[in-house]
Tab-separated table of N, CA, C and O in Angstrom:
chain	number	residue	atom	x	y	z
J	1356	UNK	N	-7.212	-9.856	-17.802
J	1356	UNK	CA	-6.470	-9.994	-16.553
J	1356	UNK	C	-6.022	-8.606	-16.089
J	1356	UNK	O	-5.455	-7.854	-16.882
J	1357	UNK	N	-6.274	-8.233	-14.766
J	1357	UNK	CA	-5.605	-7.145	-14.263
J	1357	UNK	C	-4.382	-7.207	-13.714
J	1357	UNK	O	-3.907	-8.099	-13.011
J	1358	UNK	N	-3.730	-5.832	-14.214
J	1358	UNK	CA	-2.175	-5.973	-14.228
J	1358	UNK	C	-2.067	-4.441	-13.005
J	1358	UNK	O	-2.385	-3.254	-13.070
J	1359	UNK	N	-1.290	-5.556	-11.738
J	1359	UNK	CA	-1.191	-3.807	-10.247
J	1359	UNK	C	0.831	-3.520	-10.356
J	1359	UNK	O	1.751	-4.239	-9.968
J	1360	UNK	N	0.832	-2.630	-10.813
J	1360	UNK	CA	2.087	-2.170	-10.549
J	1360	UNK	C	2.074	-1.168	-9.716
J	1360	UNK	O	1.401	-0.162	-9.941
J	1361	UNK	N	2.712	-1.295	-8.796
J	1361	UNK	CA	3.396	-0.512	-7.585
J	1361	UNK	C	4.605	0.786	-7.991
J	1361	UNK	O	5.163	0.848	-9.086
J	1362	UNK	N	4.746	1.370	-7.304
J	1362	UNK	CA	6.020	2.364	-7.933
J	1362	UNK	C	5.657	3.877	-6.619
J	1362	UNK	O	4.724	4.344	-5.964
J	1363	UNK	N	7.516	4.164	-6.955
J	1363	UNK	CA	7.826	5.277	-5.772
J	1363	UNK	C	8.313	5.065	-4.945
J	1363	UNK	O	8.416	6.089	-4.271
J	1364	UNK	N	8.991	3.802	-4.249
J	1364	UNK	CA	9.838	3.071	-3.755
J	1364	UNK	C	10.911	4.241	-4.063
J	1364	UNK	O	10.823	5.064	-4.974
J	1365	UNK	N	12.057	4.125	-3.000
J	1365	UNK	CA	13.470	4.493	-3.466
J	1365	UNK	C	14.208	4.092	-2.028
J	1365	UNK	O	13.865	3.140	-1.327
J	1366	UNK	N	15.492	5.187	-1.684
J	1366	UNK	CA	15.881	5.635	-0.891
J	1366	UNK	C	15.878	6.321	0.201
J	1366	UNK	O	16.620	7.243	-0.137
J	1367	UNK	N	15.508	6.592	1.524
J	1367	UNK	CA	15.248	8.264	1.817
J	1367	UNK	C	15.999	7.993	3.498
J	1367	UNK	O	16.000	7.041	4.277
J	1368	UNK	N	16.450	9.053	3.512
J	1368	UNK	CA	16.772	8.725	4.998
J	1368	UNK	C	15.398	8.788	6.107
J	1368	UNK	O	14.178	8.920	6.015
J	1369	UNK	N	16.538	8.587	7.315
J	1369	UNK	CA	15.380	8.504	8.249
J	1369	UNK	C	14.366	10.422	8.750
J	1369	UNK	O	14.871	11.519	8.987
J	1370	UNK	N	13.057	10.039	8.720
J	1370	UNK	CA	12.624	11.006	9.409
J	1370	UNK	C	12.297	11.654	7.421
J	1370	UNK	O	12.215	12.873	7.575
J	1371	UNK	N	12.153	11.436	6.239
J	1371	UNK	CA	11.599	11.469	4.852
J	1371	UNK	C	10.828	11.117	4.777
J	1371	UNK	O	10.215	10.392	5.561
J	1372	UNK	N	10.494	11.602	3.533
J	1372	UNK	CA	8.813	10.761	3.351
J	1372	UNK	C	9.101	10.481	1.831
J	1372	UNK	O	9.887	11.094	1.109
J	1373	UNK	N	8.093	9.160	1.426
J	1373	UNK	CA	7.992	8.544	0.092
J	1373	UNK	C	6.663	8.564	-0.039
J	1373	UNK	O	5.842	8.233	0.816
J	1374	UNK	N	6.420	9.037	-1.336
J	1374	UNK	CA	4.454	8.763	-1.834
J	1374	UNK	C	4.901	7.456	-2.888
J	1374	UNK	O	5.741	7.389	-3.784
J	1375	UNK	N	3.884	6.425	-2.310
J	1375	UNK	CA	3.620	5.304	-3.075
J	1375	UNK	C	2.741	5.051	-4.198
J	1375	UNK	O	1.590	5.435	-3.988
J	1376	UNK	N	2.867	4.719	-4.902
J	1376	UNK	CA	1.591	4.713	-6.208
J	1376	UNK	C	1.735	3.577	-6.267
J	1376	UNK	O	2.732	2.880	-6.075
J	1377	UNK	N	0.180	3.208	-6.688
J	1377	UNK	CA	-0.349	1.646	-7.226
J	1377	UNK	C	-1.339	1.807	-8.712
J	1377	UNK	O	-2.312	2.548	-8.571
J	1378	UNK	N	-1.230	1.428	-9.544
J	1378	UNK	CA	-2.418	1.371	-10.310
J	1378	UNK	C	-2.531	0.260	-11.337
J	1378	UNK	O	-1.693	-0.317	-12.031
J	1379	UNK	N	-4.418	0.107	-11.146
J	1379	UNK	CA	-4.388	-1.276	-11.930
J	1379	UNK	C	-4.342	-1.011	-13.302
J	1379	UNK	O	-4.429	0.156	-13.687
J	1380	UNK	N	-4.225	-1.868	-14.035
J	1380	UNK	CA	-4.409	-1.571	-15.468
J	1380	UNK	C	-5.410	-1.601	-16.321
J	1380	UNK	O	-5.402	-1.525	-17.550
J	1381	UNK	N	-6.489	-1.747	-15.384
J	1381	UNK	CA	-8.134	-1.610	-16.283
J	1381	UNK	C	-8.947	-1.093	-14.554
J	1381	UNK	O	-8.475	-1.067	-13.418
J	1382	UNK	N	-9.672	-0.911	-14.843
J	1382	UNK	CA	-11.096	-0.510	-13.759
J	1382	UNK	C	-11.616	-2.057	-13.158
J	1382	UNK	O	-11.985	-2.933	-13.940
J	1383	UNK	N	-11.595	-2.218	-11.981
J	1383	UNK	CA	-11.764	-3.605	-11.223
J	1383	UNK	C	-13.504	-4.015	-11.088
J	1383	UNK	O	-14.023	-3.527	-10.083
J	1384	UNK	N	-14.137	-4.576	-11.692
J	1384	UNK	CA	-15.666	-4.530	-11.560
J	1384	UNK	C	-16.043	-5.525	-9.945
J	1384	UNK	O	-15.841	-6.735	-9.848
J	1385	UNK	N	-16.657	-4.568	-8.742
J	1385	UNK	CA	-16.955	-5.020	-7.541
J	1385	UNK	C	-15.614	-4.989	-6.508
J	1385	UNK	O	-15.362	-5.489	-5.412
J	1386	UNK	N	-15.029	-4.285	-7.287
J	1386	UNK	CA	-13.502	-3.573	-6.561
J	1386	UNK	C	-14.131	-3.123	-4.900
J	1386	UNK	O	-14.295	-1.906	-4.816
J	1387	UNK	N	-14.359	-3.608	-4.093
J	1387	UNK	CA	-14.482	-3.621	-1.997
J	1387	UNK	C	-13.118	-2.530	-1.440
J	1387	UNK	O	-13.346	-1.522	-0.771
J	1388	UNK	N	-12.148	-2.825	-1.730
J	1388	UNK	CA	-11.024	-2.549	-0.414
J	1388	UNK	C	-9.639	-2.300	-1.990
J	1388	UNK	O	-9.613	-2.724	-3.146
J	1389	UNK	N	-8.953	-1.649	-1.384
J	1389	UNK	CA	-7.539	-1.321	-1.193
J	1389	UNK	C	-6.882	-1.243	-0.204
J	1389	UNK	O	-7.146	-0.548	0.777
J	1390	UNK	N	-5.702	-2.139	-0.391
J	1390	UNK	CA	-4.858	-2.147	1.083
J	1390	UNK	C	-3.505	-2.343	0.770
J	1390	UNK	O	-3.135	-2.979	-0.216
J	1391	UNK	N	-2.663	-1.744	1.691
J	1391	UNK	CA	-1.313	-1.901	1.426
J	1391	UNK	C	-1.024	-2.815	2.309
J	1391	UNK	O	-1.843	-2.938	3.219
J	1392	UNK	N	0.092	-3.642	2.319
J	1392	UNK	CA	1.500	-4.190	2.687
J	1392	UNK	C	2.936	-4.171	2.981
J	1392	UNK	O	3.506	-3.226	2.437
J	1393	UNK	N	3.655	-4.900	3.648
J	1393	UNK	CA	4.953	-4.409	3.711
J	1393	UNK	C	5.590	-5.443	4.265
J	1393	UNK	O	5.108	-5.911	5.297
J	1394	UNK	N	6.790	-6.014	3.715
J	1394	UNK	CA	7.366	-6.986	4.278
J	1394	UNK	C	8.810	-6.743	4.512
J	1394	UNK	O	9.293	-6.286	3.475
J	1395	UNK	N	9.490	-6.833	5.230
J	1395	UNK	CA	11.043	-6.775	5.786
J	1395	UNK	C	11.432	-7.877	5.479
J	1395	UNK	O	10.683	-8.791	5.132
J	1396	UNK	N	12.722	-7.948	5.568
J	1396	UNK	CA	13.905	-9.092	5.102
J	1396	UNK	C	13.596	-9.928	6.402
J	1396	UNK	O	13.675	-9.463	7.538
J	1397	UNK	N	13.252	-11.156	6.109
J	1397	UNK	CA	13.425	-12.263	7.377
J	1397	UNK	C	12.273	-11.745	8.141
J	1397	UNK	O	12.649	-11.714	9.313
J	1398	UNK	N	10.534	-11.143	8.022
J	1398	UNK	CA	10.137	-10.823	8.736
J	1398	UNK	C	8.529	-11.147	7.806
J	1398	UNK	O	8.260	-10.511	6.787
J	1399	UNK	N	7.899	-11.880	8.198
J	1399	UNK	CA	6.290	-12.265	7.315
J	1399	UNK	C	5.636	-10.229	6.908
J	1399	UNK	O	5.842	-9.130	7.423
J	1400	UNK	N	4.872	-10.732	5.793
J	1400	UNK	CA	4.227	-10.037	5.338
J	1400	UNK	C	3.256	-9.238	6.524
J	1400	UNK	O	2.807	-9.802	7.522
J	1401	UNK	N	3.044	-7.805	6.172
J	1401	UNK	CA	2.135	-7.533	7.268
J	1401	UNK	C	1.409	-6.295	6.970
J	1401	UNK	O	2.058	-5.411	6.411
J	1402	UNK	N	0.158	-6.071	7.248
J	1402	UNK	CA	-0.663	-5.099	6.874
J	1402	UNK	C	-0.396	-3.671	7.206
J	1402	UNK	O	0.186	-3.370	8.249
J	1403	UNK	N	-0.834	-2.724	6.287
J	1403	UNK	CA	-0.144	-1.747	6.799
J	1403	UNK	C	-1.469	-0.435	7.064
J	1403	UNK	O	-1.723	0.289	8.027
J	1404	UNK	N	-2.395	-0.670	5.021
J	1404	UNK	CA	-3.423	0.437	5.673
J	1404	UNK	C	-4.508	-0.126	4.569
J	1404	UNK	O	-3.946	-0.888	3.782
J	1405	UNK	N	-5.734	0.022	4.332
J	1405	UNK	CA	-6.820	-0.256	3.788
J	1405	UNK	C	-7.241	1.273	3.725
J	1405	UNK	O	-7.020	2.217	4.484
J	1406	UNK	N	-7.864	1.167	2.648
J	1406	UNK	CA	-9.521	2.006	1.980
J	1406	UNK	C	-10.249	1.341	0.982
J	1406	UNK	O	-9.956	0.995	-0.162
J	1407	UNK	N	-11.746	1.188	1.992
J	1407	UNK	CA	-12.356	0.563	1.665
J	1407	UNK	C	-13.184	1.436	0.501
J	1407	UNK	O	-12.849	2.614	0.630
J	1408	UNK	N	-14.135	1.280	-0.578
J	1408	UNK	CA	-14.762	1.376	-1.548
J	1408	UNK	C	-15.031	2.690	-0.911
J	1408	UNK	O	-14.397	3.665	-1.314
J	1409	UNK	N	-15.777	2.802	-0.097
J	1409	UNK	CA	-16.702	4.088	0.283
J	1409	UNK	C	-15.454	5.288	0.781
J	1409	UNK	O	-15.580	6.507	0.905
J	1410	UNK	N	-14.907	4.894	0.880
J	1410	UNK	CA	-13.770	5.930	1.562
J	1410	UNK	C	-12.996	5.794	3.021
J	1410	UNK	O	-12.009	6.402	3.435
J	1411	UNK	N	-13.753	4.839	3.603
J	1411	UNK	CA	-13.534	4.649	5.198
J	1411	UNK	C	-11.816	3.844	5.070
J	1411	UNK	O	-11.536	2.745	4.591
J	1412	UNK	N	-10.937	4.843	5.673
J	1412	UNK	CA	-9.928	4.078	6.155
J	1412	UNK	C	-9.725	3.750	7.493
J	1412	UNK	O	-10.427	4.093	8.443
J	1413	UNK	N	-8.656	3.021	7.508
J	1413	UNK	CA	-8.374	1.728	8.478
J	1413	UNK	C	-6.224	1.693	8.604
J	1413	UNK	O	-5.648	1.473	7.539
J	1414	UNK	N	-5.599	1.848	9.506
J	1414	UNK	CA	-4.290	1.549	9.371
J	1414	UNK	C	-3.817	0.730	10.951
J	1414	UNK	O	-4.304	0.848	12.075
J	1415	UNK	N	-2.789	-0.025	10.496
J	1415	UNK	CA	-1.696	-0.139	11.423
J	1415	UNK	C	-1.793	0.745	12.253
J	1415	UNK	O	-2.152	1.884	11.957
J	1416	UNK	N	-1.495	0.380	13.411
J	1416	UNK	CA	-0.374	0.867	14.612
J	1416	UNK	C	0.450	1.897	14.338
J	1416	UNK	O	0.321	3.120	14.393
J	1417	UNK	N	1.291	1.193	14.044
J	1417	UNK	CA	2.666	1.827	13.475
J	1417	UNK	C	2.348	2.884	12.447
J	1417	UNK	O	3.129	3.812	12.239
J	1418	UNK	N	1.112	2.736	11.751
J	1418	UNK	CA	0.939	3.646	10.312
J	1418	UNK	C	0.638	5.028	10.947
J	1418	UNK	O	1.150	6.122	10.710
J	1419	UNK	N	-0.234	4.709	11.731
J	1419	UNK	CA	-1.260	6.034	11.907
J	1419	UNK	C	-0.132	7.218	12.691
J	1419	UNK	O	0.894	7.206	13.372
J	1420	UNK	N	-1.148	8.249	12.049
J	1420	UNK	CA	-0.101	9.802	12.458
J	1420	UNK	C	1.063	9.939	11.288
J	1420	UNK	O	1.692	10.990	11.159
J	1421	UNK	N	1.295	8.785	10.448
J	1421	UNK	CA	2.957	8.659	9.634
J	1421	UNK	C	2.173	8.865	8.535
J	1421	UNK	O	1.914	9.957	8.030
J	1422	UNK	N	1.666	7.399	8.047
J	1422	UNK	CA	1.089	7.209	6.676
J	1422	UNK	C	0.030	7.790	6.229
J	1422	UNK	O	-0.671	8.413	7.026
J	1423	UNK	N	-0.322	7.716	4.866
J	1423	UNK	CA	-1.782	7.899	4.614
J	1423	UNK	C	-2.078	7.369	3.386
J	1423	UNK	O	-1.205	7.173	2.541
J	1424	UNK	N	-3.592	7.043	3.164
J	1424	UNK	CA	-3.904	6.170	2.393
J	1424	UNK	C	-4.766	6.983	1.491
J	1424	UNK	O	-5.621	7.634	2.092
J	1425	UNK	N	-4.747	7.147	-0.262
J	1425	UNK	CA	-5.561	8.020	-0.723
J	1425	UNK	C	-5.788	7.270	-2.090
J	1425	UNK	O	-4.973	6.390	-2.368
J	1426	UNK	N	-6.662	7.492	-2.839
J	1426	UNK	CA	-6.850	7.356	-4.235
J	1426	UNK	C	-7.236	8.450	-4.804
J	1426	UNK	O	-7.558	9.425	-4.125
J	1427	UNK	N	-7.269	8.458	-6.371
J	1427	UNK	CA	-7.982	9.400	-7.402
J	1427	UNK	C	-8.898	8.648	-7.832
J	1427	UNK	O	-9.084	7.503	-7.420
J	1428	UNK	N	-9.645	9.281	-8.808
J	1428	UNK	CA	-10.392	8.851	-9.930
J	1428	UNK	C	-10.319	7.897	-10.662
J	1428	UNK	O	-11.390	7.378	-10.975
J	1429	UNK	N	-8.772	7.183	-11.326
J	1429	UNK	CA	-8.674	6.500	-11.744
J	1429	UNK	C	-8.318	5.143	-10.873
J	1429	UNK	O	-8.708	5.073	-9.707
J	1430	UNK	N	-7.792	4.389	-11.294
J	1430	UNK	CA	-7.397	3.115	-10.567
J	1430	UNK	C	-6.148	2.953	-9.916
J	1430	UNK	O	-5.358	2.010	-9.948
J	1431	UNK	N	-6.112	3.999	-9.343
J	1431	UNK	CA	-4.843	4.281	-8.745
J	1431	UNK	C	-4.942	4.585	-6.819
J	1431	UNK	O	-5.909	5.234	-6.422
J	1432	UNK	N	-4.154	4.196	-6.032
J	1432	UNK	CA	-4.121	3.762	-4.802
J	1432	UNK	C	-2.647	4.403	-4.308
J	1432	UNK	O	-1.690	3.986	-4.960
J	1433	UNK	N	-2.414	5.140	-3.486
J	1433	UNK	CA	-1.277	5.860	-3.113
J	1433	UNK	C	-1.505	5.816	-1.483
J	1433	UNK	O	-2.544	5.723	-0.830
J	1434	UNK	N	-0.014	5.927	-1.049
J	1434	UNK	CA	0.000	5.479	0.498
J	1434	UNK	C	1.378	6.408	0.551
J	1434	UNK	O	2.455	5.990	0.125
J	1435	UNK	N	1.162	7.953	1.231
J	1435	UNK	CA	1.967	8.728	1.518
J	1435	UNK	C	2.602	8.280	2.827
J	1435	UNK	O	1.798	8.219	3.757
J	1436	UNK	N	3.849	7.954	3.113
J	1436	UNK	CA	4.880	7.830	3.901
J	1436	UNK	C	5.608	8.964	4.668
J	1436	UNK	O	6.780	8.870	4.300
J	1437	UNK	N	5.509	9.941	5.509
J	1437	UNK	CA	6.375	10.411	6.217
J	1437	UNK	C	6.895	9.915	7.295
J	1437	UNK	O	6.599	8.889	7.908
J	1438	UNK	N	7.844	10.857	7.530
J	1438	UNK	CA	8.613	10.198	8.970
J	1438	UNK	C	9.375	9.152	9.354
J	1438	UNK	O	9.652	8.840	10.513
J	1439	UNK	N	9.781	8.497	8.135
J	1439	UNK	CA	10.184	7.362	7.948
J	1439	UNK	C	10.856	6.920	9.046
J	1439	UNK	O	11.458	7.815	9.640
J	1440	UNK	N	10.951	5.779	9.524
J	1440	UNK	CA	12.139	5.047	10.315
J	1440	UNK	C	12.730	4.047	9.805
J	1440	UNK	O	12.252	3.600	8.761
J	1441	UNK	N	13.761	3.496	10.299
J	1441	UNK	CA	14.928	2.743	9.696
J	1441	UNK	C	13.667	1.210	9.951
J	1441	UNK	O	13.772	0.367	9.061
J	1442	UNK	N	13.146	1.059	10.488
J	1442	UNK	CA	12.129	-0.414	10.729
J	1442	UNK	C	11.112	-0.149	9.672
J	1442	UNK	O	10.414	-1.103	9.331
J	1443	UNK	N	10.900	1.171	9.025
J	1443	UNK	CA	9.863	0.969	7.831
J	1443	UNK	C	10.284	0.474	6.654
J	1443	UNK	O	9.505	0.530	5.703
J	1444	UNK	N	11.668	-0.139	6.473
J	1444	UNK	CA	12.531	-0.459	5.638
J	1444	UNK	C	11.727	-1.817	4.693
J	1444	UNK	O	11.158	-2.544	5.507
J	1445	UNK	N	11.570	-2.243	3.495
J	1445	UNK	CA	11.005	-3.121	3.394
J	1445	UNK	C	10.338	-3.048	1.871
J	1445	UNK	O	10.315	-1.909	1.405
J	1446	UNK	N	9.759	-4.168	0.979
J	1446	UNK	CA	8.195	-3.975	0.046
J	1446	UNK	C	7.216	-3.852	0.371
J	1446	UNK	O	6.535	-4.519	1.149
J	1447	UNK	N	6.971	-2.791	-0.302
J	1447	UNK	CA	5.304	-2.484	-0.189
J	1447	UNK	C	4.333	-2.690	-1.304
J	1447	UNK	O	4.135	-2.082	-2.356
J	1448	UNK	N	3.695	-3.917	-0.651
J	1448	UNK	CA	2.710	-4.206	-1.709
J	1448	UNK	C	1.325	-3.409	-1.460
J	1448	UNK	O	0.911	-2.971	-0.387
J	1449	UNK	N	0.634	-3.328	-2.916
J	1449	UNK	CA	-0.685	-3.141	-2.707
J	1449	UNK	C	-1.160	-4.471	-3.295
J	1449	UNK	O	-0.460	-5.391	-3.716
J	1450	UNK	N	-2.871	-4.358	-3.224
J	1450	UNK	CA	-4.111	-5.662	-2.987
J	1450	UNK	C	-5.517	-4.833	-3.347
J	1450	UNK	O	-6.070	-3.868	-2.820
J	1451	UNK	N	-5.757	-5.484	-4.240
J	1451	UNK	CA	-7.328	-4.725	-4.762
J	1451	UNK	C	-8.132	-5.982	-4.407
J	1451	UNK	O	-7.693	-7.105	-4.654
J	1452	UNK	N	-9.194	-5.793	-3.885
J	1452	UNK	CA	-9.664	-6.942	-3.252
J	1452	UNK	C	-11.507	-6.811	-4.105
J	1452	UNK	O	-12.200	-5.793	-4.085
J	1453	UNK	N	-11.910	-8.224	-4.799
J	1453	UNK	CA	-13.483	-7.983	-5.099
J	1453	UNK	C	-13.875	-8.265	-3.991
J	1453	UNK	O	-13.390	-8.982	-3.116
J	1454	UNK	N	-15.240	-7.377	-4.066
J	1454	UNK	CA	-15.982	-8.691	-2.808
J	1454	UNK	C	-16.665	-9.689	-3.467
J	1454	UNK	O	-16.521	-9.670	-4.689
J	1455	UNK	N	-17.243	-10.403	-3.095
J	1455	UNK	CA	-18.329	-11.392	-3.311
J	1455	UNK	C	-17.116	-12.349	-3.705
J	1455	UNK	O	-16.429	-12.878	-2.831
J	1456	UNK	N	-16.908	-12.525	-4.939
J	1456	UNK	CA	-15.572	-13.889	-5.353
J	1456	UNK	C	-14.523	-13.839	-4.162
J	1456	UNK	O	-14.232	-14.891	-3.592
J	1457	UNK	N	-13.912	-12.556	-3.752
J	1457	UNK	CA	-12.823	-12.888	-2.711
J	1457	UNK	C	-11.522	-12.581	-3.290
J	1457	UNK	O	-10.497	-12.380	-2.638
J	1458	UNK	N	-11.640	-12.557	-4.638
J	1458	UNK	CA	-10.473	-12.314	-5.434
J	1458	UNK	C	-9.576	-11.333	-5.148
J	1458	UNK	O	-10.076	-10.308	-4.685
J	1459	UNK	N	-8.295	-11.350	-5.301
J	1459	UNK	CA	-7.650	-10.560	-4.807
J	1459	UNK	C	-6.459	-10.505	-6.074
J	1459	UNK	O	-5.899	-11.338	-6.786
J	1460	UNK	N	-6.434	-9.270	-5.933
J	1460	UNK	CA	-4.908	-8.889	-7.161
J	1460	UNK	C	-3.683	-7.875	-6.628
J	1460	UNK	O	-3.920	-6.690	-6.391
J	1461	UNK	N	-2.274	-8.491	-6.452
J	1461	UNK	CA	-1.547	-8.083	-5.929
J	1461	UNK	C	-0.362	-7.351	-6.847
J	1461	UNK	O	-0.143	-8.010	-7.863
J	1462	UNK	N	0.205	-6.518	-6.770
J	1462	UNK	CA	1.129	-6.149	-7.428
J	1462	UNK	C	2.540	-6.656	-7.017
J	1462	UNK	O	2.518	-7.124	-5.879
J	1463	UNK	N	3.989	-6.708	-7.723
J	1463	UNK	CA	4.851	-7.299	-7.515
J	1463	UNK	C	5.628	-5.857	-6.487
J	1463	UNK	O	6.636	-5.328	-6.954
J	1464	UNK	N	5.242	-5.513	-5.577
J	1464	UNK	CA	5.890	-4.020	-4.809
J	1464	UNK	C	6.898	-3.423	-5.210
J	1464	UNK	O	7.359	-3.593	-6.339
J	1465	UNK	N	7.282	-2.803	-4.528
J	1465	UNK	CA	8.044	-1.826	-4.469
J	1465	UNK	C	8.957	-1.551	-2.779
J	1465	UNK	O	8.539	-1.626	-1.623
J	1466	UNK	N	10.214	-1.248	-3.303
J	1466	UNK	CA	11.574	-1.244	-2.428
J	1466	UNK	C	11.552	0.069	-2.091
J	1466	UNK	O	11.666	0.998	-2.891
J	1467	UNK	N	11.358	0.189	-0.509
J	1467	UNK	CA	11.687	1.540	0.451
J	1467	UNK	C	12.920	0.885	1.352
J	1467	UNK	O	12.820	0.064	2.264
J	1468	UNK	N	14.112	1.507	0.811
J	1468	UNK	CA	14.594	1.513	2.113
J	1468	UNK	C	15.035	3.183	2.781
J	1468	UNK	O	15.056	4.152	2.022
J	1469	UNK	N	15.340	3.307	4.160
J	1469	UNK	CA	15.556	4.160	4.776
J	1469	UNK	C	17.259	4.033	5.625
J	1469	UNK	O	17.717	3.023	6.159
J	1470	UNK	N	17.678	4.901	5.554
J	1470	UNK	CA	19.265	4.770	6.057
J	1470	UNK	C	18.730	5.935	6.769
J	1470	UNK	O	17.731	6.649	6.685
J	1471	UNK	N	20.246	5.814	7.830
J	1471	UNK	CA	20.001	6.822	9.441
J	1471	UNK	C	21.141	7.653	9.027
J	1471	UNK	O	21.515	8.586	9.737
């Protein structure tokens, strides 16, 4: 079973930046996509940025120009945060996605909040 822990969450005021780390706990066989998440208090889950296998990213609205989406070598998935605003407040999950099965493995996120 693959195990995604999230981490790098904290505090930061507004207009900071947080680097996010994700990593699985073994190498994902037919591993497609990485994508982050983010959910606010009282507000549905909502996409934030993808990289797909080959390298091609993909973000939010709201992400692009702020965030960025990167990996290493290992099984690890990072989503650099600047510029924060008080509405980026929230968990951020990551999602390793296979293709073909559809399977998807989520980590239990991680807490950004931002004060003004």
């Amino acid at each position: 079973q693959v195990q995604v822990l999230e981490s790098g969450g904290g505090l930061v005021q507004a207009g900071g930046s947080l680097k996010l780390s994700c990593a699985a706990s073994r190498s994902i066989p037919g591993l497609v996509a990485m994508t982050w998440h983010r959910q606010a208090p009282g507000k549905q889950r909502e996409w934030v940025a993808s990289m797909r296998i080959n390298g091609l990213t993909d973000y939010a609205d709201f992400a692009k120009d702020r965030f960025t989406i990167s990996r290493d070598r290992s099984n690890t998935v990072y989503l650099q945060l600047n510029s924060l605003k008080l509405e980026d407040a929230g968990v951020y999950y990551c999602r390793f996605t296979v293709g073909g099965s559809g399977r998807e493995y989520w980590g239990q996120g991680t807490q950004v909040t931002v004060s003004s």
